[in-house]
Amino acid sequence: MGERILFFILAIVAILSAGGVVFSRNPVRSALLLVLNFFTLALIYFTLSAQFIGALQVIVYAGAIMVLFLFVIMLLNLGSPDAMPSERDLKRPLAYLIGFGILVTLVVQSQALLYPGAPQASPEVGTARVIGLALFTQWAYPLLLMGVLLTVGVIGSILLARRRAS
Amino acid sequence: MTLADFGWAIVRIAIMLGFLLSVLPLVIWLERRALAWFQNRVGPNRLGPFGLLQPMADAAKLFFKEEIVPASADRFIWALAPALSLFPALVAAATIPWGPNRLLTPVADVDIGLLYFLAMSSLAAYGVLLAGWSSNNKYSLLGGLRASAQVISYELGMGLALATAVLASGSFRMTSIVEMQAQPLWGVAPFLHNWLIFTPWGLIGGALFFVCMLAETNRAPFDLPEAESELVAGYQTEYSSMKFAAFFMGEYIAILAICGIMTTCFLGGYLAPINFSPIQALGEQGGFWGVLATITGALMPPFWFILKLFGLFFSFLWIRATLLRLRYDQLMNVGWRFLIPVGLVNLALLTVYVIWGWIPSLIGYGVAIALYFAIFGSRKPQRREVVLVSEAQPYRPKEA
């Protein structure tokens, strides 16, 4: 019972903050609400006993990526989006369509998982040991490929950021 | 979770927060007095014995100060920032065990103890960054930007340094890390504890972590975000009254928390320097040995922990009183070009130890140090001219 109440509180905060990200007129507040959203998402992971993923969610998304986002917003001192020219093309309806499609897929999929008597994950499944064993044995090759991808990204960003030799 | 579990959790939280908050005036007094001694001054010595009540008087003064809100500040975020800098500091210590009694400590002995600390300390950047931005003051903004750039850069090095403790103990759990260090020293000296700092990887990892610790808490010589000669007071320029005090408290509590992590991961946590377990065995008989076993087994560990904690804090003061502030490009060079490569090599050689034992690992350390001196040892430090290029990064080496 307690867990369910906690889930609903977290879910409401997550949904409200996600809405705030889209509707806020101030880019810094948008970014802050996104941080709040990531943080509540991490707390939801914790309640699902996926503690490792929850901690990584905070470290990587809330702690590193969003700090960089805010950093750039503050450094460039972005104004409100009203200043941007509104483009009337296919992008916006297409975005609505894709977003709605993802929503429908998620709802349908979660309904399929929530039938009575669905198998429960063991509470051990979220520990660092279990995830590490899975990653480095069963999924070792995809992991290596991800490592290559990240290395390419790092080298590419260094190349882009390098000052041109004049 | 039963009601008793819940009650014990409340007790654990109360002890941790009570300790952090009640030791705060002492820490601030120590900082002022010790700095004064280092600089051949007297320091605050009027109020109370040895001036111990001075922080109380300062706090009372701050309570009655007028709070000035900058006219062009983003008021909500401006008020949120001190709270955001205090919150991660207060909760970051929750996984640190300060004694062997699992009912009283740590607050939560979770499987992801170290990751939890990293997560909370990575949130600490927000308070500073938002304070700098929302004040709408160029000095504040520069201080905030510097602070966040510094914290992001040094978090990587800190993670690599802490990874040595994780790899050596095979767990993120703080209590497992302490238990790993309770083994005999190098597996041969049963009367001593194998603190991680006594191993080569632990020594290098601990040194890296110590540097990162200074940078993460924005302390000298990495206190560029609040460099008073350039930025007035950095991100806290526009804060007065209790909001200023909140930043102040957040800074010191963060220092205590991070010193607690260093103590736990590298300095053996609450373990005594000597292994008292023979006395524990004798204590079964009761009587004199029983009393001695209680003292060494149950009462002394928190004392050792606090002793190590304050020793580390004193080293912070020592460094602050001794070293000069780094330049911005030096700060970034130390972080990216020194700490991270050394941390990676250290981690690789620790892996060699875990897989193949200590002989190949020590050979690897020898080769790595020899290579380092062969490549960099003969190089003389270059004199560099610096030019002012942009506001956020004031100094950059001049292009050759």
Coordinates of C-alpha atoms in Angstrom, one line a residue:
Chain A
M1 CA 0.0 0.0 0.0
G2 CA 2.7 2.4 1.0
E3 CA 4.6 1.7 -2.2
R4 CA 1.6 2.4 -4.3
I5 CA 1.0 5.8 -2.6
L6 CA 4.7 6.6 -3.1
F7 CA 4.5 5.6 -6.8
F8 CA 1.5 7.9 -7.4
I9 CA 3.1 10.8 -5.7
L10 CA 6.3 10.3 -7.8
A11 CA 4.4 9.7 -11.0
I12 CA 2.4 12.9 -10.5
V13 CA 5.5 14.9 -9.9
A14 CA 7.2 13.3 -12.9
I15 CA 4.3 14.1 -15.2
L16 CA 3.9 17.6 -13.9
S17 CA 7.6 18.4 -14.3
A18 CA 7.7 16.8 -17.8
G19 CA 4.7 19.1 -18.7
G20 CA 6.6 22.0 -17.2
V21 CA 9.6 21.3 -19.4
V22 CA 7.5 21.7 -22.5
F23 CA 5.3 24.6 -21.5
S24 CA 7.8 26.7 -19.5
R25 CA 8.8 29.9 -21.3
N26 CA 12.1 30.2 -19.5
P27 CA 14.8 27.9 -20.8
V28 CA 16.6 27.7 -17.4
R29 CA 13.3 26.7 -15.7
S30 CA 12.7 24.1 -18.4
A31 CA 16.1 22.6 -17.8
L32 CA 15.5 22.6 -14.0
L33 CA 12.2 20.9 -14.4
L34 CA 13.9 18.3 -16.6
V35 CA 16.3 17.7 -13.7
L36 CA 13.4 17.2 -11.3
N37 CA 11.8 14.8 -13.8
F38 CA 15.0 12.8 -14.1
F39 CA 15.3 12.7 -10.3
T40 CA 11.8 11.5 -9.7
L41 CA 12.4 8.9 -12.4
A42 CA 15.4 7.7 -10.5
L43 CA 13.3 7.5 -7.3
I44 CA 10.7 5.4 -9.3
Y45 CA 13.6 3.1 -10.3
F46 CA 14.5 2.8 -6.6
T47 CA 11.0 1.8 -5.7
L48 CA 11.2 -0.9 -8.4
S49 CA 14.4 -2.2 -6.7
A50 CA 16.4 -1.2 -9.8
Q51 CA 18.9 0.6 -7.5
F52 CA 21.9 0.5 -9.9
I53 CA 20.0 2.1 -12.8
G54 CA 18.5 4.7 -10.4
A55 CA 21.9 5.7 -9.2
L56 CA 23.3 5.9 -12.7
Q57 CA 20.2 7.9 -13.8
V58 CA 21.1 10.6 -11.2
I59 CA 24.9 10.5 -11.9
V60 CA 24.7 10.6 -15.7
Y61 CA 21.5 12.5 -16.5
A62 CA 20.7 14.7 -13.5
G63 CA 24.3 15.2 -12.4
A64 CA 26.4 15.4 -15.7
I65 CA 24.3 16.0 -18.8
M66 CA 21.8 18.5 -17.3
V67 CA 24.6 20.4 -15.7
L68 CA 26.1 20.8 -19.1
F69 CA 22.8 21.8 -20.6
L70 CA 22.3 24.5 -17.9
F71 CA 25.9 25.5 -18.4
V72 CA 25.4 26.1 -22.1
I73 CA 22.0 27.9 -21.6
M74 CA 23.6 30.2 -19.1
L75 CA 26.8 30.8 -21.2
L76 CA 24.8 31.7 -24.3
N77 CA 22.2 33.5 -22.2
L78 CA 19.3 32.2 -24.3
G79 CA 16.2 34.4 -24.5
S80 CA 12.6 33.1 -24.4
P81 CA 11.4 31.0 -27.3
D82 CA 9.1 33.9 -28.4
A83 CA 12.1 35.4 -30.1
M84 CA 12.5 32.4 -32.4
P85 CA 10.7 32.5 -35.7
S86 CA 7.9 30.0 -35.7
E87 CA 8.2 27.8 -38.7
R88 CA 5.0 26.5 -40.3
D89 CA 6.1 23.3 -41.9
L90 CA 5.6 19.6 -41.5
K91 CA 7.9 19.2 -38.4
R92 CA 5.3 20.1 -35.8
P93 CA 2.4 17.8 -36.9
L94 CA 5.0 15.1 -37.5
A95 CA 6.3 15.6 -34.0
Y96 CA 2.7 15.3 -32.5
L97 CA 2.1 12.2 -34.6
I98 CA 5.3 10.4 -33.4
G99 CA 4.8 11.5 -29.8
F100 CA 1.2 10.1 -29.8
G101 CA 2.4 6.9 -31.5
I102 CA 5.0 6.4 -28.7
L103 CA 2.4 7.1 -26.0
V104 CA 0.0 4.5 -27.5
T105 CA 2.8 1.9 -27.8
L106 CA 3.8 2.4 -24.2
V107 CA 0.3 2.2 -22.9
V108 CA -0.4 -1.0 -24.9
Q109 CA 2.9 -2.6 -23.9
S110 CA 2.5 -1.8 -20.2
Q111 CA -1.1 -3.2 -20.3
A112 CA 0.3 -6.4 -21.7
L113 CA 2.8 -6.6 -18.8
L114 CA 0.3 -5.9 -16.1
Y115 CA -2.0 -8.9 -16.4
P116 CA -2.8 -10.6 -13.1
G117 CA -0.3 -13.3 -12.2
A118 CA 2.5 -11.7 -14.3
P119 CA 5.9 -12.9 -13.3
Q120 CA 7.6 -10.7 -10.7
A121 CA 11.3 -9.7 -11.1
S122 CA 13.4 -10.8 -8.1
P123 CA 14.7 -7.9 -5.9
E124 CA 18.2 -9.0 -6.7
V125 CA 17.9 -8.1 -10.4
G126 CA 18.8 -4.4 -9.9
T127 CA 22.1 -4.9 -8.0
A128 CA 25.4 -3.9 -9.5
R129 CA 26.6 -7.6 -9.5
V130 CA 23.7 -8.9 -11.5
I131 CA 23.8 -6.1 -14.1
G132 CA 27.6 -6.4 -14.3
L133 CA 27.5 -10.2 -14.9
A134 CA 24.8 -9.8 -17.6
L135 CA 26.7 -7.0 -19.3
F136 CA 30.1 -8.6 -19.4
T137 CA 29.0 -12.2 -20.2
Q138 CA 25.8 -12.4 -22.1
W139 CA 26.0 -8.9 -23.7
A140 CA 29.8 -8.5 -24.0
Y141 CA 29.8 -7.8 -27.7
P142 CA 27.1 -5.2 -27.8
L143 CA 28.9 -3.6 -24.8
L144 CA 32.2 -3.5 -26.8
L145 CA 30.4 -2.0 -29.7
M146 CA 28.9 0.7 -27.4
G147 CA 32.4 1.4 -26.2
V148 CA 33.6 1.9 -29.8
L149 CA 30.7 4.2 -30.4
L150 CA 31.5 6.3 -27.4
T151 CA 35.2 6.5 -28.3
V152 CA 34.2 7.7 -31.8
G153 CA 32.0 10.3 -30.2
V154 CA 34.8 11.5 -27.9
I155 CA 37.4 11.7 -30.7
G156 CA 34.9 13.4 -33.0
S157 CA 34.1 16.1 -30.4
I158 CA 37.8 16.7 -29.8
L159 CA 38.2 17.2 -33.5
L160 CA 35.3 19.6 -33.6
A161 CA 36.5 21.5 -30.6
R162 CA 40.1 21.7 -31.7
R163 CA 41.2 25.2 -32.7
R164 CA 42.1 25.5 -36.3
A165 CA 45.9 25.7 -36.9
S166 CA 46.1 29.1 -38.7
Chain B
M1 CA 9.4 -2.9 6.9
T2 CA 8.3 -3.2 10.5
L3 CA 7.7 -0.3 12.9
A4 CA 11.0 -1.1 14.7
D5 CA 13.0 -0.9 11.5
F6 CA 11.4 2.5 10.8
G7 CA 12.2 3.7 14.3
W8 CA 15.9 2.6 14.0
A9 CA 16.1 4.4 10.6
I10 CA 14.9 7.6 12.3
V11 CA 17.5 7.1 15.0
R12 CA 20.2 6.6 12.5
I13 CA 19.2 9.7 10.5
A14 CA 19.0 11.8 13.7
I15 CA 22.5 10.7 14.8
M16 CA 24.0 11.5 11.5
L17 CA 22.4 14.9 11.0
G18 CA 22.9 15.7 14.7
F19 CA 26.6 15.0 14.4
L20 CA 27.0 16.9 11.2
L21 CA 25.1 20.0 12.4
S22 CA 26.5 20.1 16.0
V23 CA 30.2 19.6 14.8
L24 CA 29.8 22.5 12.4
P25 CA 30.5 25.4 14.8
L26 CA 33.6 23.5 16.0
V27 CA 34.8 23.0 12.4
I28 CA 34.4 26.7 11.6
W29 CA 36.1 27.7 14.8
L30 CA 39.0 25.3 14.0
E31 CA 39.3 26.7 10.5
R32 CA 39.6 30.3 11.8
R33 CA 41.9 29.5 14.6
A34 CA 44.1 27.1 12.7
L35 CA 44.4 29.5 9.8
A36 CA 45.3 32.2 12.3
W37 CA 48.1 30.1 13.8
F38 CA 49.4 29.2 10.4
Q39 CA 49.6 32.9 9.5
N40 CA 51.1 33.9 12.9
R41 CA 47.9 35.6 14.1
V42 CA 45.8 35.0 17.2
G43 CA 42.4 34.5 15.6
P44 CA 39.0 34.8 17.3
N45 CA 39.7 34.1 21.0
R46 CA 37.4 36.5 22.9
L47 CA 34.0 34.7 23.1
G48 CA 33.9 31.7 25.4
P49 CA 36.9 29.5 26.2
F50 CA 39.5 29.7 23.4
G51 CA 36.9 31.7 21.4
L52 CA 34.8 28.5 20.9
L53 CA 31.5 30.5 21.0
Q54 CA 32.5 32.7 18.1
P55 CA 30.6 30.7 15.4
M56 CA 27.5 31.0 17.6
A57 CA 27.9 34.8 17.7
D58 CA 28.4 34.8 13.9
A59 CA 25.3 32.8 13.3
A60 CA 23.2 35.1 15.6
K61 CA 24.6 38.1 13.8
L62 CA 23.7 36.6 10.4
F63 CA 20.1 35.9 11.7
F64 CA 19.6 39.6 12.3
K65 CA 21.2 40.9 9.1
E66 CA 18.9 42.4 6.5
E67 CA 18.4 40.2 3.5
I68 CA 19.0 42.1 0.2
V69 CA 17.4 40.6 -2.9
P70 CA 19.0 41.9 -6.1
A71 CA 16.4 43.8 -8.1
S72 CA 17.0 42.0 -11.4
A73 CA 17.4 38.5 -9.8
D74 CA 15.2 35.5 -10.8
R75 CA 13.7 35.5 -7.3
F76 CA 12.4 31.9 -7.2
I77 CA 15.6 30.3 -8.4
W78 CA 17.7 32.8 -6.3
A79 CA 15.9 31.5 -3.2
L80 CA 16.1 27.9 -4.3
A81 CA 19.9 27.9 -4.9
P82 CA 21.0 27.9 -1.2
A83 CA 18.7 25.0 -0.4
L84 CA 20.0 23.1 -3.4
S85 CA 23.5 23.5 -2.2
L86 CA 22.6 22.4 1.4
F87 CA 20.5 19.4 0.5
P88 CA 23.1 17.2 -1.3
A89 CA 25.7 18.0 1.4
L90 CA 23.3 16.9 4.2
V91 CA 22.3 13.6 2.5
A92 CA 25.6 12.6 0.9
A93 CA 26.9 11.1 4.2
A94 CA 24.0 8.6 4.5
T95 CA 25.9 5.5 3.4
I96 CA 29.1 6.1 5.4
P97 CA 29.5 3.7 8.4
W98 CA 31.2 5.3 11.4
G99 CA 31.1 2.3 13.7
P100 CA 30.7 -1.5 13.7
N101 CA 27.1 -1.4 15.1
R102 CA 24.8 -1.9 12.1
L103 CA 21.7 -0.7 14.1
L104 CA 23.2 2.8 14.5
T105 CA 25.2 3.2 11.3
P106 CA 25.2 3.7 8.4
V107 CA 21.8 5.3 7.7
A108 CA 21.3 3.0 4.7
D109 CA 23.7 0.2 4.0
V110 CA 22.7 -0.1 0.4
D111 CA 24.3 -2.1 -2.4
I112 CA 25.2 1.1 -4.3
G113 CA 26.7 3.0 -1.4
L114 CA 29.5 4.7 -3.3
L115 CA 27.4 5.4 -6.3
Y116 CA 24.9 7.0 -4.1
F117 CA 27.6 9.4 -2.8
L118 CA 28.7 10.1 -6.4
A119 CA 25.1 10.9 -7.4
M120 CA 24.6 13.2 -4.5
S121 CA 27.9 15.0 -4.9
S122 CA 27.1 15.5 -8.6
L123 CA 23.9 17.3 -7.7
A124 CA 25.9 19.7 -5.6
A125 CA 26.9 21.6 -8.8
Y126 CA 23.3 22.9 -9.2
G127 CA 23.3 25.1 -6.1
V128 CA 26.4 27.0 -7.1
L129 CA 25.5 27.2 -10.8
L130 CA 22.0 28.5 -10.2
A131 CA 23.1 30.9 -7.5
G132 CA 25.6 32.4 -10.0
W133 CA 23.0 32.6 -12.8
S134 CA 20.0 33.9 -10.9
S135 CA 21.9 36.7 -9.1
N136 CA 22.1 38.5 -12.5
N137 CA 25.6 39.7 -11.6
K138 CA 28.6 39.1 -13.8
Y139 CA 30.9 38.1 -11.0
S140 CA 28.3 35.7 -9.7
L141 CA 27.8 34.2 -13.1
L142 CA 31.5 33.8 -13.7
G143 CA 31.9 32.2 -10.3
G144 CA 29.0 29.8 -11.0
L145 CA 30.3 28.8 -14.4
R146 CA 33.8 28.2 -13.1
A147 CA 32.4 26.1 -10.2
S148 CA 30.3 23.9 -12.4
A149 CA 33.1 23.4 -15.0
Q150 CA 35.5 22.5 -12.2
V151 CA 33.1 20.1 -10.5
I152 CA 32.2 18.3 -13.8
S153 CA 35.9 18.0 -14.7
Y154 CA 37.0 16.6 -11.3
E155 CA 34.1 14.2 -10.9
L156 CA 35.7 11.9 -13.5
G157 CA 38.9 11.8 -11.6
M158 CA 37.1 11.2 -8.4
G159 CA 35.1 8.4 -9.9
L160 CA 38.3 6.7 -11.1
A161 CA 40.0 7.1 -7.7
L162 CA 37.0 5.6 -6.0
A163 CA 36.9 2.8 -8.5
T164 CA 40.1 1.5 -7.0
A165 CA 38.3 1.0 -3.7
V166 CA 35.4 -0.7 -5.5
L167 CA 37.7 -3.0 -7.5
A168 CA 39.8 -3.9 -4.5
S169 CA 36.8 -4.8 -2.4
G170 CA 34.5 -6.1 -5.1
S171 CA 31.6 -4.1 -3.9
F172 CA 30.0 -0.7 -4.0
R173 CA 28.8 -1.3 -0.4
M174 CA 30.6 0.9 2.1
T175 CA 30.6 -1.7 4.9
S176 CA 32.1 -4.3 2.5
I177 CA 34.8 -1.7 1.6
V178 CA 35.6 -1.3 5.3
E179 CA 35.6 -5.1 6.0
M180 CA 38.0 -5.6 3.1
Q181 CA 40.4 -3.3 4.9
A182 CA 40.1 -5.2 8.1
Q183 CA 42.3 -8.0 6.7
P184 CA 45.9 -8.4 7.7
L185 CA 48.3 -6.0 6.2
W186 CA 49.5 -7.3 2.8
G187 CA 48.2 -10.7 4.0
V188 CA 51.3 -11.1 6.2
A189 CA 51.0 -8.9 9.3
P190 CA 48.0 -10.0 11.3
F191 CA 48.3 -7.4 14.0
L192 CA 47.9 -4.5 11.5
H193 CA 44.9 -3.6 9.2
N194 CA 45.2 -3.6 5.4
W195 CA 44.1 0.0 4.8
L196 CA 43.8 0.6 1.1
I197 CA 46.2 3.5 1.4
F198 CA 49.0 1.0 2.3
T199 CA 48.7 -0.7 -1.1
P200 CA 50.3 0.9 -4.3
W201 CA 46.9 1.3 -6.0
G202 CA 45.4 2.6 -2.9
L203 CA 48.2 5.1 -2.4
I204 CA 47.8 6.5 -5.9
G205 CA 44.0 6.3 -5.8
G206 CA 44.0 8.0 -2.4
A207 CA 46.3 10.8 -3.6
L208 CA 44.1 11.3 -6.7
F209 CA 41.0 11.3 -4.5
F210 CA 42.5 13.8 -2.1
V211 CA 43.2 16.3 -5.0
C212 CA 39.7 15.7 -6.4
M213 CA 38.2 16.2 -3.0
L214 CA 39.8 19.7 -2.7
A215 CA 38.5 20.6 -6.2
E216 CA 35.0 19.2 -5.6
T217 CA 34.5 21.3 -2.5
N218 CA 35.9 24.4 -4.1
R219 CA 38.7 24.7 -1.5
A220 CA 42.1 26.3 -1.9
P221 CA 44.1 25.8 -4.1
F222 CA 41.1 25.1 -6.3
D223 CA 38.9 28.0 -4.9
L224 CA 38.6 29.8 -8.2
P225 CA 34.8 30.0 -8.1
E226 CA 35.1 32.4 -5.1
A227 CA 38.4 34.0 -5.9
E228 CA 38.0 37.3 -4.0
S229 CA 40.7 39.1 -5.9
E230 CA 38.9 38.5 -9.2
L231 CA 35.3 37.8 -8.6
V232 CA 34.4 39.6 -5.3
A233 CA 32.9 36.5 -3.7
G234 CA 32.0 34.5 -6.8
Y235 CA 28.5 32.9 -6.8
Q236 CA 27.6 34.1 -3.3
T237 CA 28.3 37.7 -3.9
E238 CA 24.6 38.7 -3.9
Y239 CA 23.6 36.6 -0.9
S240 CA 23.3 38.0 2.6
S241 CA 21.8 36.9 5.9
M242 CA 20.8 33.3 6.3
K243 CA 21.0 32.5 2.7
F244 CA 24.7 33.2 2.9
A245 CA 24.9 31.1 6.0
A246 CA 23.2 28.3 4.1
F247 CA 25.9 28.3 1.5
F248 CA 28.5 28.4 4.2
M249 CA 27.0 25.4 6.1
G250 CA 26.6 23.5 2.8
E251 CA 30.3 24.0 2.0
Y252 CA 31.5 22.7 5.4
I253 CA 29.1 19.8 5.6
A254 CA 30.1 18.8 2.1
I255 CA 33.7 18.9 3.3
L256 CA 32.9 16.6 6.2
A257 CA 31.0 14.2 4.0
I258 CA 33.8 13.9 1.5
C259 CA 36.4 13.5 4.2
G260 CA 34.2 10.7 5.6
I261 CA 34.3 9.0 2.1
M262 CA 38.1 9.3 2.0
T263 CA 38.3 7.9 5.5
T264 CA 36.0 5.0 4.6
C265 CA 37.5 4.1 1.3
F266 CA 41.2 4.6 1.8
L267 CA 42.0 5.1 5.5
G268 CA 40.2 2.1 6.9
G269 CA 37.0 3.7 8.0
Y270 CA 36.3 3.2 11.7
L271 CA 39.1 0.5 12.0
A272 CA 41.8 1.1 14.5
P273 CA 45.5 1.2 13.3
I274 CA 46.1 -2.0 15.2
N275 CA 44.0 -5.2 15.1
F276 CA 42.4 -5.7 18.4
S277 CA 40.7 -9.0 17.6
P278 CA 42.9 -11.0 20.0
I279 CA 41.4 -8.9 22.8
Q280 CA 37.9 -9.5 21.4
A281 CA 38.6 -13.3 21.7
L282 CA 39.9 -12.8 25.3
G283 CA 36.8 -10.7 26.1
E284 CA 34.7 -13.9 26.1
Q285 CA 36.0 -14.6 29.6
G286 CA 34.5 -11.4 30.9
G287 CA 36.0 -9.4 33.7
F288 CA 38.9 -7.0 32.9
W289 CA 39.3 -8.4 29.4
G290 CA 35.6 -8.1 28.8
V291 CA 35.7 -4.4 29.6
L292 CA 38.7 -3.9 27.4
A293 CA 37.0 -5.8 24.6
T294 CA 33.9 -3.5 24.9
I295 CA 36.1 -0.4 24.8
T296 CA 38.2 -1.5 21.8
G297 CA 35.4 -3.2 19.9
A298 CA 32.4 -1.0 20.4
L299 CA 33.4 2.4 21.9
M300 CA 36.7 3.1 20.1
P301 CA 35.7 2.7 16.4
P302 CA 33.6 6.0 16.3
F303 CA 36.5 7.7 18.0
W304 CA 39.0 6.5 15.3
F305 CA 36.6 7.5 12.6
I306 CA 36.2 11.1 14.0
L307 CA 40.0 11.3 14.5
K308 CA 40.7 10.5 10.9
L309 CA 37.9 12.8 9.8
F310 CA 39.4 15.7 11.7
G311 CA 42.9 14.9 10.6
L312 CA 41.8 15.1 7.0
F313 CA 39.9 18.4 7.7
F314 CA 43.1 19.8 9.2
S315 CA 45.0 18.9 6.1
F316 CA 42.5 21.0 4.2
L317 CA 43.3 23.9 6.4
W318 CA 47.1 23.2 6.1
I319 CA 46.8 23.3 2.3
R320 CA 44.7 26.4 2.4
A321 CA 47.2 28.2 4.5
T322 CA 50.2 27.0 2.4
L323 CA 49.4 26.8 -1.3
L324 CA 48.6 29.5 -3.8
R325 CA 45.5 29.5 -5.9
L326 CA 45.8 27.8 -9.3
R327 CA 45.2 29.5 -12.6
Y328 CA 42.2 28.4 -14.6
D329 CA 44.2 26.6 -17.3
Q330 CA 46.4 24.9 -14.7
L331 CA 43.2 23.7 -13.0
M332 CA 41.9 22.2 -16.2
N333 CA 45.3 20.7 -17.1
V334 CA 45.7 19.0 -13.7
G335 CA 42.2 17.6 -14.0
W336 CA 42.2 16.3 -17.5
R337 CA 45.8 15.6 -18.4
F338 CA 47.1 14.4 -15.1
L339 CA 44.5 12.9 -12.8
I340 CA 42.5 11.0 -15.4
P341 CA 45.4 9.3 -17.2
V342 CA 47.0 8.4 -13.9
G343 CA 43.7 7.1 -12.6
L344 CA 43.2 5.0 -15.6
V345 CA 46.6 3.4 -15.5
N346 CA 46.3 2.8 -11.8
L347 CA 42.9 1.1 -12.3
A348 CA 44.4 -1.1 -15.1
L349 CA 47.3 -2.2 -12.9
L350 CA 44.9 -2.9 -10.1
T351 CA 43.0 -5.2 -12.5
V352 CA 46.4 -6.9 -13.2
Y353 CA 46.7 -7.5 -9.4
V354 CA 43.1 -8.9 -9.1
I355 CA 43.6 -11.3 -12.0
W356 CA 47.3 -12.3 -11.9
G357 CA 48.5 -11.5 -8.4
W358 CA 50.8 -8.9 -7.0
I359 CA 54.1 -9.7 -8.8
P360 CA 53.0 -8.8 -12.3
S361 CA 51.1 -5.8 -10.8
L362 CA 54.2 -4.4 -9.1
I363 CA 56.3 -5.0 -12.2
G364 CA 53.6 -3.0 -14.1
Y365 CA 53.8 -0.1 -11.6
G366 CA 57.6 -0.1 -12.0
V367 CA 57.3 0.0 -15.8
A368 CA 54.7 2.7 -15.7
I369 CA 56.7 4.9 -13.4
A370 CA 59.9 4.3 -15.5
L371 CA 58.0 5.2 -18.7
Y372 CA 56.6 8.3 -17.1
F373 CA 60.0 9.6 -16.2
A374 CA 61.5 8.5 -19.5
I375 CA 58.9 10.5 -21.4
F376 CA 58.2 13.5 -19.1
G377 CA 61.1 13.5 -16.7
S378 CA 63.7 15.2 -18.9
R379 CA 61.2 18.0 -20.0
K380 CA 61.8 21.3 -18.4
P381 CA 58.6 23.2 -17.3
Q382 CA 57.8 25.6 -20.1
R383 CA 57.2 29.3 -19.3
R384 CA 53.9 30.2 -20.7
E385 CA 52.5 33.6 -21.5
V386 CA 48.8 34.0 -20.8
V387 CA 46.4 36.4 -22.6
L388 CA 42.8 37.4 -21.7
V389 CA 40.5 35.9 -24.2
S390 CA 37.0 35.6 -22.9
E391 CA 35.2 36.2 -19.7
A392 CA 34.3 32.7 -18.7
Q393 CA 37.8 31.3 -19.2
P394 CA 40.0 34.3 -18.3
Y395 CA 43.4 32.7 -18.9
R396 CA 44.6 30.6 -21.8
P397 CA 48.1 29.8 -22.8
K398 CA 49.2 32.0 -25.7
E399 CA 49.3 30.2 -29.1
A400 CA 52.9 29.4 -30.1

